[in-house]
CSV table of C-alpha atoms and ligand atoms in Angstrom, one decimal:
chain,number,residue,atom,x,y,z
E,1,MET,CA,2.6,36.6,-28.8
E,2,LYS,CA,2.2,33.3,-27.0
E,3,LYS,CA,-0.9,34.4,-25.1
E,4,PRO,CA,-3.6,32.7,-27.2
E,5,VAL,CA,-1.7,29.5,-27.0
E,6,LEU,CA,-1.3,29.7,-23.3
E,7,ARG,CA,-5.0,30.5,-22.9
E,8,LEU,CA,-5.9,27.5,-25.1
E,9,ILE,CA,-3.7,25.2,-22.9
E,10,PHE,CA,-5.3,26.6,-19.8
E,11,LEU,CA,-8.8,26.0,-21.2
E,12,LEU,CA,-7.8,22.5,-22.2
E,13,LEU,CA,-6.4,21.8,-18.8
E,14,VAL,CA,-9.6,23.1,-17.1
E,15,THR,CA,-11.7,20.9,-19.3
E,16,LEU,CA,-9.5,17.9,-18.8
E,17,LEU,CA,-9.4,18.3,-15.0
E,18,SER,CA,-13.2,18.7,-14.7
E,19,ALA,CA,-13.8,15.7,-17.1
E,20,GLY,CA,-11.3,13.5,-15.3
E,21,CYS,CA,-12.6,14.0,-11.8
E,22,GLY,CA,-16.4,13.6,-12.0
E,23,GLY,CA,-16.4,11.2,-9.1
E,24,ALA,CA,-13.7,12.9,-7.0
E,25,PRO,CA,-14.6,14.9,-4.0
E,26,ALA,CA,-15.5,18.5,-4.9
E,27,PRO,CA,-12.9,21.1,-4.2
E,28,PRO,CA,-13.2,23.2,-1.0
E,29,GLU,CA,-14.8,26.3,-2.6
E,30,GLN,CA,-17.6,24.1,-3.9
E,31,ARG,CA,-18.0,22.1,-0.8
E,32,GLN,CA,-18.4,25.1,1.5
E,33,GLU,CA,-21.6,25.9,-0.4
E,34,ALA,CA,-22.7,22.3,-0.3
E,35,GLN,CA,-24.8,22.7,2.8
E,36,GLY,CA,-27.4,20.2,3.7
E,37,VAL,CA,-24.7,17.5,3.9
E,38,LEU,CA,-23.1,16.2,7.1
E,39,ARG,CA,-19.6,15.2,6.4
E,40,VAL,CA,-17.4,13.4,9.1
E,41,HIS,CA,-13.7,13.2,8.5
E,42,TYR,CA,-11.9,10.6,10.6
E,43,ILE,CA,-8.4,12.1,10.1
E,44,ASP,CA,-5.5,9.7,10.0
E,45,VAL,CA,-3.4,10.8,13.0
E,46,GLY,CA,-1.6,7.6,13.7
E,47,GLN,CA,-2.3,6.2,17.2
E,48,GLY,CA,-4.8,8.8,18.4
E,49,ASP,CA,-8.2,10.4,17.5
E,50,ALA,CA,-9.1,13.4,15.5
E,51,THR,CA,-12.5,13.8,13.9
E,52,PHE,CA,-13.5,16.8,11.9
E,53,ILE,CA,-17.2,17.4,11.2
E,54,GLU,CA,-18.7,19.7,8.6
E,55,LEU,CA,-22.3,20.1,9.8
E,56,PRO,CA,-25.2,20.5,7.4
E,57,ASN,CA,-25.9,24.0,8.7
E,58,GLY,CA,-22.4,25.2,7.6
E,59,MET,CA,-20.9,25.0,11.1
E,60,THR,CA,-17.9,22.9,12.1
E,61,MET,CA,-16.9,20.7,14.9
E,62,LEU,CA,-13.7,19.0,16.0
E,63,ILE,CA,-13.6,16.0,18.4
E,64,ASP,CA,-10.0,15.5,19.6
E,65,ALA,CA,-6.9,16.6,17.8
E,66,GLY,CA,-4.5,13.6,17.9
E,67,ASP,CA,-1.2,13.5,19.7
E,68,VAL,CA,1.2,16.4,20.0
E,69,GLY,CA,2.9,15.8,16.7
E,70,TYR,CA,-0.4,15.9,14.7
E,71,GLY,CA,-1.8,19.3,15.7
E,72,GLU,CA,-0.4,20.9,12.5
E,73,THR,CA,-1.8,18.0,10.4
E,74,VAL,CA,-5.3,18.5,11.8
E,75,ALA,CA,-5.2,22.3,11.4
E,76,ASP,CA,-3.9,22.0,7.8
E,77,TYR,CA,-6.6,19.4,7.1
E,78,ILE,CA,-9.4,21.8,8.3
E,79,ARG,CA,-7.9,24.7,6.4
E,80,LYS,CA,-7.5,22.7,3.2
E,81,ASN,CA,-11.2,21.8,3.4
E,82,GLY,CA,-11.9,25.6,3.3
E,83,HIS,CA,-12.5,26.4,7.0
E,84,THR,CA,-10.8,28.9,9.2
E,85,SER,CA,-12.9,28.4,12.3
E,86,LEU,CA,-14.3,25.7,14.5
E,87,ASP,CA,-17.7,26.4,16.1
E,88,TYR,CA,-17.4,23.5,18.5
E,89,ILE,CA,-14.4,21.6,20.0
E,90,VAL,CA,-14.6,18.5,22.1
E,91,ALA,CA,-11.6,17.3,24.0
E,92,THR,CA,-13.0,13.9,25.0
E,93,HIS,CA,-10.6,13.3,27.8
E,94,PRO,CA,-7.1,14.4,28.9
E,95,HIS,CA,-5.0,11.7,27.3
E,96,ALA,CA,-2.2,13.0,25.0
E,97,ASP,CA,-3.3,11.0,22.0
E,98,HIS,CA,-6.5,13.0,22.0
E,99,ILE,CA,-5.6,16.4,23.3
E,100,GLY,CA,-1.9,16.6,22.4
E,101,GLY,CA,-2.5,18.3,19.1
E,102,MET,CA,-5.2,20.7,20.4
E,103,GLU,CA,-2.8,23.5,21.4
E,104,ALA,CA,-1.5,23.8,17.8
E,105,VAL,CA,-5.1,23.6,16.5
E,106,LEU,CA,-6.1,26.5,18.8
E,107,ASP,CA,-3.2,28.5,17.6
E,108,ALA,CA,-4.1,28.0,13.9
E,109,ILE,CA,-7.9,28.0,13.9
E,110,ASP,CA,-10.4,30.3,15.5
E,111,ALA,CA,-12.4,28.4,18.1
E,112,GLY,CA,-15.9,28.8,19.5
E,113,ASP,CA,-17.2,26.6,22.3
E,114,ILE,CA,-14.8,24.1,23.8
E,115,TYR,CA,-16.2,21.1,25.8
E,116,MET,CA,-14.1,19.0,28.2
E,117,PRO,CA,-15.2,16.6,30.9
E,118,ARG,CA,-14.5,17.4,34.6
E,119,ALA,CA,-11.4,15.2,34.7
E,120,VAL,CA,-8.0,16.3,35.9
E,121,ALA,CA,-4.7,15.0,34.7
E,122,ALA,CA,-1.4,16.0,36.2
E,123,THR,CA,0.4,16.0,32.8
E,124,ARG,CA,2.3,18.7,31.1
E,125,THR,CA,0.2,18.3,27.9
E,126,TYR,CA,-3.0,18.8,29.8
E,127,GLU,CA,-1.7,21.9,31.7
E,128,LYS,CA,-0.4,23.4,28.5
E,129,LEU,CA,-3.8,23.0,26.9
E,130,LEU,CA,-5.5,24.7,29.8
E,131,ASP,CA,-3.0,27.5,29.6
E,132,LYS,CA,-3.6,27.9,25.9
E,133,ILE,CA,-7.4,27.9,26.4
E,134,ALA,CA,-7.0,30.6,29.1
E,135,ALA,CA,-4.6,32.6,26.9
E,136,LYS,CA,-7.1,32.6,24.1
E,137,GLY,CA,-9.8,33.7,26.4
E,138,LEU,CA,-11.9,30.7,25.7
E,139,GLU,CA,-14.3,29.3,28.2
E,140,ILE,CA,-14.5,25.6,28.9
E,141,LYS,CA,-18.0,24.1,29.0
E,142,THR,CA,-18.5,20.9,30.8
E,143,ALA,CA,-18.9,17.7,28.8
E,144,ARG,CA,-21.3,15.3,30.5
E,145,ALA,CA,-24.3,13.2,29.8
E,146,GLY,CA,-27.4,15.3,29.1
E,147,VAL,CA,-25.6,18.2,27.4
E,148,ASN,CA,-27.3,19.4,24.2
E,149,VAL,CA,-24.7,21.2,22.1
E,150,LEU,CA,-27.0,22.1,19.2
E,151,ALA,CA,-30.5,21.5,18.1
E,152,GLY,CA,-32.6,22.6,15.1
E,153,ASP,CA,-33.1,22.2,11.4
E,154,GLY,CA,-33.1,18.4,11.7
E,155,LEU,CA,-29.7,18.4,13.4
E,156,SER,CA,-29.0,17.6,17.0
E,157,ILE,CA,-25.7,17.2,18.8
E,158,ASP,CA,-25.8,15.6,22.2
E,159,MET,CA,-23.6,14.2,24.9
E,160,ILE,CA,-24.5,10.9,26.5
E,161,ALA,CA,-21.4,10.3,28.7
E,162,PRO,CA,-19.7,10.7,31.1
E,163,ASN,CA,-22.6,9.7,33.4
E,164,ALA,CA,-20.7,9.6,36.7
E,165,GLU,CA,-18.8,12.2,38.6
E,166,GLU,CA,-15.7,10.1,39.2
E,167,TYR,CA,-13.9,7.3,37.5
E,168,SER,CA,-10.7,5.4,38.3
E,169,ASP,CA,-9.6,5.4,34.6
E,170,LEU,CA,-9.4,8.6,32.6
E,171,ASN,CA,-10.8,6.9,29.5
E,172,ASN,CA,-14.2,6.6,31.2
E,173,TYR,CA,-14.4,10.3,31.5
E,174,SER,CA,-14.6,10.4,27.7
E,175,ALA,CA,-17.3,12.7,26.3
E,176,VAL,CA,-19.5,10.5,24.2
E,177,VAL,CA,-21.1,12.5,21.5
E,178,THR,CA,-24.0,11.8,19.1
E,179,VAL,CA,-24.7,13.8,16.0
E,180,THR,CA,-28.1,13.1,14.5
E,181,TYR,CA,-29.1,14.5,11.2
E,182,GLU,CA,-32.7,13.7,10.1
E,183,SER,CA,-32.8,9.9,10.2
E,184,VAL,CA,-29.0,9.3,10.4
E,185,LYS,CA,-27.0,9.0,13.6
E,186,PHE,CA,-23.3,9.1,14.3
E,187,LEU,CA,-21.8,8.0,17.6
E,188,PHE,CA,-18.4,9.1,18.8
E,189,MET,CA,-17.1,7.1,21.8
E,190,GLY,CA,-13.7,8.7,22.5
E,191,ASP,CA,-11.9,6.1,24.7
E,192,ALA,CA,-14.9,5.2,26.7
E,193,GLU,CA,-14.6,1.7,28.1
E,194,ILE,CA,-17.2,-1.0,28.9
E,195,LEU,CA,-17.9,0.6,32.3
E,196,SER,CA,-19.1,3.7,30.5
E,197,GLU,CA,-20.8,1.8,27.8
E,198,ASN,CA,-22.9,0.1,30.4
E,199,GLU,CA,-24.0,3.5,31.8
E,200,LEU,CA,-25.3,4.7,28.5
E,201,SER,CA,-29.1,5.0,28.7
E,202,GLY,CA,-31.8,5.3,26.1
E,203,ASP,CA,-31.7,4.3,22.5
E,204,ILE,CA,-28.1,4.0,21.5
E,205,ARG,CA,-28.6,2.7,18.0
E,206,ALA,CA,-26.3,4.5,15.5
E,207,ASP,CA,-25.6,4.2,11.8
E,208,VAL,CA,-22.0,5.0,12.2
E,209,VAL,CA,-19.8,4.6,15.3
E,210,LYS,CA,-16.3,5.8,16.0
E,211,VAL,CA,-15.3,2.7,17.9
E,212,GLY,CA,-14.1,3.3,21.5
E,213,HIS,CA,-10.5,3.3,22.6
E,214,HIS,CA,-8.8,2.5,19.2
E,215,GLY,CA,-10.6,-0.9,19.0
E,216,SER,CA,-9.1,-2.2,22.2
E,217,ASP,CA,-11.0,-4.9,24.0
E,218,TYR,CA,-11.5,-2.7,27.1
E,219,SER,CA,-14.3,-1.2,24.9
E,220,SER,CA,-16.8,-2.5,22.5
E,221,GLY,CA,-18.4,-5.0,24.9
E,222,GLN,CA,-20.8,-7.5,23.1
E,223,SER,CA,-24.0,-6.1,24.6
E,224,PHE,CA,-23.0,-2.5,23.6
E,225,VAL,CA,-22.1,-3.6,20.1
E,226,ASP,CA,-25.4,-5.4,19.8
E,227,LYS,CA,-27.4,-2.4,21.0
E,228,VAL,CA,-25.6,0.1,18.6
E,229,LYS,CA,-26.4,-2.0,15.5
E,230,ALA,CA,-24.0,0.1,13.4
E,231,HIS,CA,-23.7,-0.1,9.7
E,232,TYR,CA,-20.3,1.4,9.7
E,233,ALA,CA,-17.6,1.3,12.4
E,234,VAL,CA,-14.5,3.4,12.2
E,235,ILE,CA,-11.4,2.6,14.2
E,236,SER,CA,-8.9,5.4,14.6
E,237,VAL,CA,-5.6,3.6,15.2
E,238,GLY,CA,-1.9,3.8,14.3
E,239,GLU,CA,-0.2,1.3,12.0
E,240,GLY,CA,2.0,-1.1,14.0
E,241,ASN,CA,1.1,0.6,17.4
E,242,SER,CA,2.6,-0.9,20.5
E,243,TYR,CA,-0.7,-1.6,22.1
E,244,ASP,CA,-1.7,-4.2,19.4
E,245,HIS,CA,-4.9,-2.1,18.7
E,246,PRO,CA,-7.3,-3.0,17.4
E,247,SER,CA,-8.2,-6.3,19.0
E,248,PRO,CA,-9.1,-8.8,16.3
E,249,ASP,CA,-12.0,-9.9,18.5
E,250,VAL,CA,-13.4,-6.3,18.6
E,251,VAL,CA,-13.1,-6.0,14.8
E,252,LYS,CA,-15.0,-9.3,14.4
E,253,ARG,CA,-17.6,-8.3,17.0
E,254,TRP,CA,-18.5,-5.2,15.0
E,255,GLU,CA,-18.5,-7.1,11.7
E,256,GLU,CA,-20.7,-9.9,13.0
E,257,ALA,CA,-23.1,-7.2,14.2
E,258,GLY,CA,-23.4,-6.1,10.6
E,259,ALA,CA,-20.9,-3.2,10.4
E,260,THR,CA,-18.4,-2.5,7.7
E,261,VAL,CA,-15.2,-1.7,9.5
E,262,TYR,CA,-12.8,1.1,8.5
E,263,ARG,CA,-9.4,1.5,10.1
E,264,THR,CA,-7.3,4.6,9.7
E,265,ASP,CA,-4.1,2.4,9.9
E,266,LEU,CA,-5.3,0.6,6.8
E,267,ASN,CA,-7.5,3.1,5.1
E,268,GLY,CA,-5.9,6.4,6.0
E,269,THR,CA,-8.4,9.2,6.4
E,270,VAL,CA,-12.0,8.0,6.3
E,271,ILE,CA,-14.9,10.3,5.3
E,272,ILE,CA,-18.5,9.4,5.9
E,273,SER,CA,-21.2,11.8,4.7
E,274,SER,CA,-24.9,11.9,4.8
E,275,GLY,CA,-27.7,14.1,3.4
E,276,GLY,CA,-29.9,13.0,6.3
E,277,ALA,CA,-31.2,9.7,4.9
E,278,ASP,CA,-28.3,8.2,2.9
E,279,ILE,CA,-24.8,7.3,4.0
E,280,GLU,CA,-21.7,7.5,1.7
E,281,ALA,CA,-18.3,6.4,2.8
E,282,SER,CA,-14.9,7.0,1.2
E,283,TYR,CA,-11.4,6.4,2.2
E,284,GLU,CA,-7.9,7.3,1.3
E,285,THR,CA,-6.3,4.0,0.6
E,286,GLY,CA,-6.5,0.2,0.8
E,287,GLN,CA,-9.7,-1.9,0.7
E,288,VAL,CA,-12.6,-2.4,3.0
E,289,GLY,CA,-14.8,-5.4,2.8
E,290,SER,CA,-15.6,-6.3,-0.8
E,291,ALA,CA,-13.5,-4.2,-3.1
E,292,GLY,CA,-14.7,-0.7,-3.8
E,293,GLU,CA,-18.0,-1.4,-2.2
E,294,ALA,CA,-18.1,1.9,-0.2
E,295,SER,CA,-16.0,4.2,-2.2
E,296,ASP,CA,-16.9,7.2,-4.4
E,297,PRO,CA,-18.3,6.6,-7.9
E,298,VAL,CA,-15.6,5.9,-10.5
E,299,PRO,CA,-14.8,9.1,-12.4
E,300,PRO,CA,-15.0,8.9,-16.2
E,301,ALA,CA,-11.8,8.0,-17.9
E,302,ALA,CA,-9.9,11.1,-19.1
E,303,GLU,CA,-9.9,11.4,-22.9
E,304,THR,CA,-6.2,12.3,-23.1
E,305,ALA,CA,-3.3,11.3,-20.8
E,306,ALA,CA,-3.8,13.2,-17.6
E,307,VAL,CA,-1.1,14.7,-15.5
E,308,TRP,CA,-1.3,12.8,-12.2
E,309,VAL,CA,-0.2,14.2,-8.9
E,310,LEU,CA,2.0,11.8,-7.0
E,311,ASN,CA,2.7,11.5,-3.3
E,312,THR,CA,6.3,10.1,-3.4
E,313,GLY,CA,6.1,9.5,0.4
E,314,THR,CA,3.0,7.2,0.4
E,315,LYS,CA,3.4,6.2,-3.2
E,316,LYS,CA,-0.1,7.2,-4.2
E,317,ILE,CA,-1.5,8.5,-7.5
E,318,HIS,CA,-4.2,11.2,-7.4
E,319,TYR,CA,-6.2,13.3,-9.8
E,320,PRO,CA,-5.0,16.9,-9.4
E,321,ASP,CA,-8.2,18.0,-7.6
E,322,CYS,CA,-8.5,15.0,-5.3
E,323,ARG,CA,-8.7,16.3,-1.7
E,324,PHE,CA,-5.7,14.2,-0.8
E,325,ALA,CA,-3.6,15.6,-3.6
E,326,SER,CA,-3.9,19.0,-2.0
E,327,GLN,CA,-2.7,17.7,1.3
E,328,ILE,CA,0.6,16.2,0.1
E,329,LYS,CA,3.7,17.7,1.9
E,330,GLU,CA,5.7,19.9,-0.5
E,331,GLY,CA,8.7,17.6,-0.5
E,332,ASN,CA,6.6,14.6,-1.4
E,333,ARG,CA,4.6,16.1,-4.2
E,334,ALA,CA,5.4,15.3,-7.9
E,335,LYS,CA,3.6,15.3,-11.2
E,336,SER,CA,3.7,12.7,-13.9
E,337,GLY,CA,2.3,12.3,-17.4
E,338,LYS,CA,2.9,8.5,-17.3
E,339,THR,CA,0.0,6.1,-17.4
E,340,VAL,CA,-1.5,4.7,-14.1
E,341,ALA,CA,-0.3,1.2,-15.2
E,342,GLU,CA,3.3,2.5,-15.8
E,343,LEU,CA,3.2,4.2,-12.4
E,344,GLU,CA,1.9,1.1,-10.7
E,345,ALA,CA,4.8,-0.8,-12.2
E,346,GLU,CA,7.0,1.6,-10.5
E,347,GLY,CA,5.4,0.8,-7.1
E,348,PHE,CA,2.7,3.5,-6.9
E,349,ASP,CA,-0.9,2.7,-6.0
E,350,ALA,CA,-4.0,4.5,-7.2
E,351,CYS,CA,-5.8,6.6,-4.6
E,352,GLY,CA,-8.8,4.8,-3.2
E,353,ILE,CA,-10.9,8.0,-3.3
E,354,CYS,CA,-10.4,9.6,-6.7
E,355,LYS,CA,-9.5,6.3,-8.3
E,356,PRO,CA,-7.2,7.6,-11.1
E,357,ARG,CA,-7.4,5.6,-14.3
E,358,ASP,CA,-6.2,6.0,-17.8
K,401,LIG,ZN1,-6.8,7.2,23.0
K,402,LIG,ZN1,-7.4,7.6,26.5
């Protein structure tokens, strides 16, 4: 008896949702088909690094997996973006804030090639990761300068460090990776310090750089920053971390060299994508440079009061199909039919990516 009514409500909802979210990121099932786009996700893993890359050929890559408490977060993030396998994994160097979460990722996600530098660390975390890799029957490929991971169809993934056999500091063993798609280049520095920066040869210009060592001033030397000439610099760093990362001097150095700086402590997860010529950046929260400059287009206002999805933990308001709405932990998820203004008065903030508005 109620079926036609329910059906009408369903149709109305579908219409509303699609109308309300024109500028929000496409849901996973659409994105999987959206090949030809390189999409780099600098996942917010607190003090640590985890970068998930959707390659334009449909393959996937993970560079680091955050500290031990973040493995599940990283695996969930990958799955929620519609992927169940990783073609390439890079564990840049054996520090826990980079490899700690890797064990959980390997348990949750099918893995292809795994690259690690020839560095040894006498830590439990490192040994457990090696055990896990062996148990999964995966083979470790050596990460070092000169390794080509993938080439073809306008896409090239290369390693440009480490250049030496031995270093006194584990950070300098960091695998430094470039992903080049047509005319756009991304550079991932791991925790490489100035010593390693000075060993990089060739043209190291990059449009987007994952800043080395969480923005500490052991990295991002002036001559390196000047050579990279980045348009966007992403610092993966934990809010209120005990190392006082990032260094204000380093942030200023990248900005003065012309880069817009994103920080996962202030912006949450940052996503930078490219079709090979363009670059589009979006982020979960907060502001970067001049307001709204680098965020997704504003979605058209919904005709009728929408039902917002709320994260009661981070106090964020999302469109229901915003990618961050799908990642809210069950206990923190709520819905509300109130207006954005009413919710803001209650202490909620609009998501910086889907930009909910009445
Ligand atoms: Zn680190
Ligand atoms: Zn490190």
